[in-house]
Amino acid sequence: MRNDDERYILELCRTIPEMNPRYATAEEDYGHKKADVVLEYQGRTIYLQISHSPKSRQQQRALLERGTHPLATHTYREQRTPDDELRSRILDIVTAQQGGA
């Protein structure tokens, strides 16, 4: 079952040109990647784990070691991160992924 934050990020990614987002498959979600949303962008696959509030540094490191990028929809408990900032973070992740390959 998908939560509101996952749906929100999926729809936000659909507004970015050339981005083809989809929900993670059961294998991607429950397996090694622990991803919620998968982005296909310029021939690359990027895995995102979506959460309501930011992950701890330890959790972020563990996800990044798996090749999955954490992304929170809220800065604080009930303060939603603006769309432009989330879009910028997503593009930063994609750009970093391109540079590293």
PDB file of C-alpha atoms in Angstrom:
ATOM      1  CA  MET A   1       0.000   0.000   0.000  1.00  0.00           C
ATOM      2  CA  ARG A   2       1.330   3.422  -0.970  1.00  0.00           C
ATOM      3  CA  ASN A   3       1.291   6.349   1.411  1.00  0.00           C
ATOM      4  CA  ASP A   4       0.538  10.006   0.671  1.00  0.00           C
ATOM      5  CA  ASP A   5       4.203  11.036   0.683  1.00  0.00           C
ATOM      6  CA  GLU A   6       5.110   8.415  -1.931  1.00  0.00           C
ATOM      7  CA  ARG A   7       2.199   9.475  -4.147  1.00  0.00           C
ATOM      8  CA  TYR A   8       3.163  13.130  -3.715  1.00  0.00           C
ATOM      9  CA  ILE A   9       6.788  12.560  -4.800  1.00  0.00           C
ATOM     10  CA  LEU A  10       5.733  10.367  -7.716  1.00  0.00           C
ATOM     11  CA  GLU A  11       3.427  13.113  -9.012  1.00  0.00           C
ATOM     12  CA  LEU A  12       6.074  15.784  -8.427  1.00  0.00           C
ATOM     13  CA  CYS A  13       8.620  13.756 -10.429  1.00  0.00           C
ATOM     14  CA  ARG A  14       6.169  13.559 -13.313  1.00  0.00           C
ATOM     15  CA  THR A  15       6.489  17.360 -13.667  1.00  0.00           C
ATOM     16  CA  ILE A  16      10.231  17.077 -14.432  1.00  0.00           C
ATOM     17  CA  PRO A  17      10.995  16.770 -18.167  1.00  0.00           C
ATOM     18  CA  GLU A  18      12.452  13.413 -19.288  1.00  0.00           C
ATOM     19  CA  MET A  19      11.776  11.875 -15.865  1.00  0.00           C
ATOM     20  CA  ASN A  20       9.858   8.600 -15.845  1.00  0.00           C
ATOM     21  CA  PRO A  21       8.944   7.796 -12.224  1.00  0.00           C
ATOM     22  CA  ARG A  22       7.187   4.663 -11.006  1.00  0.00           C
ATOM     23  CA  TYR A  23       6.475   2.909  -7.748  1.00  0.00           C
ATOM     24  CA  ALA A  24       9.085   0.366  -6.719  1.00  0.00           C
ATOM     25  CA  THR A  25       8.270  -3.273  -7.307  1.00  0.00           C
ATOM     26  CA  ALA A  26       7.886  -5.555  -4.286  1.00  0.00           C
ATOM     27  CA  GLU A  27      11.431  -6.822  -4.876  1.00  0.00           C
ATOM     28  CA  GLU A  28      12.837  -3.259  -4.967  1.00  0.00           C
ATOM     29  CA  ASP A  29      10.814  -2.223  -1.922  1.00  0.00           C
ATOM     30  CA  TYR A  30      11.319  -5.225   0.355  1.00  0.00           C
ATOM     31  CA  GLY A  31      14.643  -6.418  -1.071  1.00  0.00           C
ATOM     32  CA  HIS A  32      18.124  -4.910  -0.961  1.00  0.00           C
ATOM     33  CA  LYS A  33      17.204  -1.466  -2.352  1.00  0.00           C
ATOM     34  CA  LYS A  34      14.440  -0.596   0.164  1.00  0.00           C
ATOM     35  CA  ALA A  35      13.075   1.845  -2.446  1.00  0.00           C
ATOM     36  CA  ASP A  36       9.607   3.386  -2.623  1.00  0.00           C
ATOM     37  CA  VAL A  37       9.906   5.291  -5.907  1.00  0.00           C
ATOM     38  CA  VAL A  38      12.141   4.477  -8.876  1.00  0.00           C
ATOM     39  CA  LEU A  39      13.188   7.118 -11.391  1.00  0.00           C
ATOM     40  CA  GLU A  40      14.195   6.338 -14.944  1.00  0.00           C
ATOM     41  CA  TYR A  41      16.084   9.349 -16.273  1.00  0.00           C
ATOM     42  CA  GLN A  42      18.283   9.534 -19.370  1.00  0.00           C
ATOM     43  CA  GLY A  43      18.963   5.805 -19.337  1.00  0.00           C
ATOM     44  CA  ARG A  44      19.708   5.647 -15.617  1.00  0.00           C
ATOM     45  CA  THR A  45      17.764   4.127 -12.738  1.00  0.00           C
ATOM     46  CA  ILE A  46      17.650   6.007  -9.443  1.00  0.00           C
ATOM     47  CA  TYR A  47      16.072   4.572  -6.282  1.00  0.00           C
ATOM     48  CA  LEU A  48      14.382   6.809  -3.688  1.00  0.00           C
ATOM     49  CA  GLN A  49      13.096   5.998  -0.238  1.00  0.00           C
ATOM     50  CA  ILE A  50      10.409   8.494   0.692  1.00  0.00           C
ATOM     51  CA  SER A  51       9.669   9.498   4.264  1.00  0.00           C
ATOM     52  CA  HIS A  52       7.577  12.122   5.979  1.00  0.00           C
ATOM     53  CA  SER A  53      10.443  13.462   8.103  1.00  0.00           C
ATOM     54  CA  PRO A  54      14.220  13.329   7.529  1.00  0.00           C
ATOM     55  CA  LYS A  55      16.108  10.118   8.290  1.00  0.00           C
ATOM     56  CA  SER A  56      18.944  10.056  10.814  1.00  0.00           C
ATOM     57  CA  ARG A  57      22.491  10.270   9.453  1.00  0.00           C
ATOM     58  CA  GLN A  58      22.991   6.592  10.215  1.00  0.00           C
ATOM     59  CA  GLN A  59      19.826   5.657   8.301  1.00  0.00           C
ATOM     60  CA  GLN A  60      20.850   7.906   5.394  1.00  0.00           C
ATOM     61  CA  ARG A  61      24.290   6.265   5.221  1.00  0.00           C
ATOM     62  CA  ALA A  62      22.787   2.775   5.283  1.00  0.00           C
ATOM     63  CA  LEU A  63      20.415   3.637   2.437  1.00  0.00           C
ATOM     64  CA  LEU A  64      23.137   5.275   0.349  1.00  0.00           C
ATOM     65  CA  GLU A  65      25.309   2.164   0.774  1.00  0.00           C
ATOM     66  CA  ARG A  66      22.437   0.230  -0.829  1.00  0.00           C
ATOM     67  CA  GLY A  67      22.287   2.719  -3.716  1.00  0.00           C
ATOM     68  CA  THR A  68      19.020   4.237  -2.495  1.00  0.00           C
ATOM     69  CA  HIS A  69      18.577   7.955  -1.842  1.00  0.00           C
ATOM     70  CA  PRO A  70      16.474   9.107   1.133  1.00  0.00           C
ATOM     71  CA  LEU A  71      14.042  11.964   0.477  1.00  0.00           C
ATOM     72  CA  ALA A  72      11.771  13.555   3.093  1.00  0.00           C
ATOM     73  CA  THR A  73       8.642  15.513   2.179  1.00  0.00           C
ATOM     74  CA  HIS A  74       8.691  17.578   5.373  1.00  0.00           C
ATOM     75  CA  THR A  75      11.493  19.586   6.966  1.00  0.00           C
ATOM     76  CA  TYR A  76       9.959  19.328  10.407  1.00  0.00           C
ATOM     77  CA  ARG A  77       7.007  17.385  11.742  1.00  0.00           C
ATOM     78  CA  GLU A  78       4.258  19.364   9.978  1.00  0.00           C
ATOM     79  CA  GLN A  79       6.257  21.761   7.799  1.00  0.00           C
ATOM     80  CA  ARG A  80       6.079  20.551   4.203  1.00  0.00           C
ATOM     81  CA  THR A  81       9.160  21.152   2.083  1.00  0.00           C
ATOM     82  CA  PRO A  82       8.221  23.451  -0.844  1.00  0.00           C
ATOM     83  CA  ASP A  83       7.793  21.800  -4.261  1.00  0.00           C
ATOM     84  CA  ASP A  84      10.641  23.798  -5.807  1.00  0.00           C
ATOM     85  CA  GLU A  85      13.037  22.650  -3.096  1.00  0.00           C
ATOM     86  CA  LEU A  86      11.976  19.002  -3.449  1.00  0.00           C
ATOM     87  CA  ARG A  87      12.289  19.224  -7.237  1.00  0.00           C
ATOM     88  CA  SER A  88      15.778  20.714  -6.801  1.00  0.00           C
ATOM     89  CA  ARG A  89      16.791  17.913  -4.401  1.00  0.00           C
ATOM     90  CA  ILE A  90      15.573  15.293  -6.865  1.00  0.00           C
ATOM     91  CA  LEU A  91      17.536  16.917  -9.694  1.00  0.00           C
ATOM     92  CA  ASP A  92      20.623  17.088  -7.433  1.00  0.00           C
ATOM     93  CA  ILE A  93      20.311  13.346  -6.786  1.00  0.00           C
ATOM     94  CA  VAL A  94      19.973  12.629 -10.504  1.00  0.00           C
ATOM     95  CA  THR A  95      22.918  14.891 -11.359  1.00  0.00           C
ATOM     96  CA  ALA A  96      25.124  13.294  -8.687  1.00  0.00           C
ATOM     97  CA  GLN A  97      24.120   9.856  -9.976  1.00  0.00           C
ATOM     98  CA  GLN A  98      25.116  10.846 -13.528  1.00  0.00           C
ATOM     99  CA  GLY A  99      28.456  12.239 -12.399  1.00  0.00           C
ATOM    100  CA  GLY A 100      29.288   9.112 -10.429  1.00  0.00           C
ATOM    101  CA  ALA A 101      28.677   6.673 -13.278  1.00  0.00           C
TER     102      ALA A 101
END
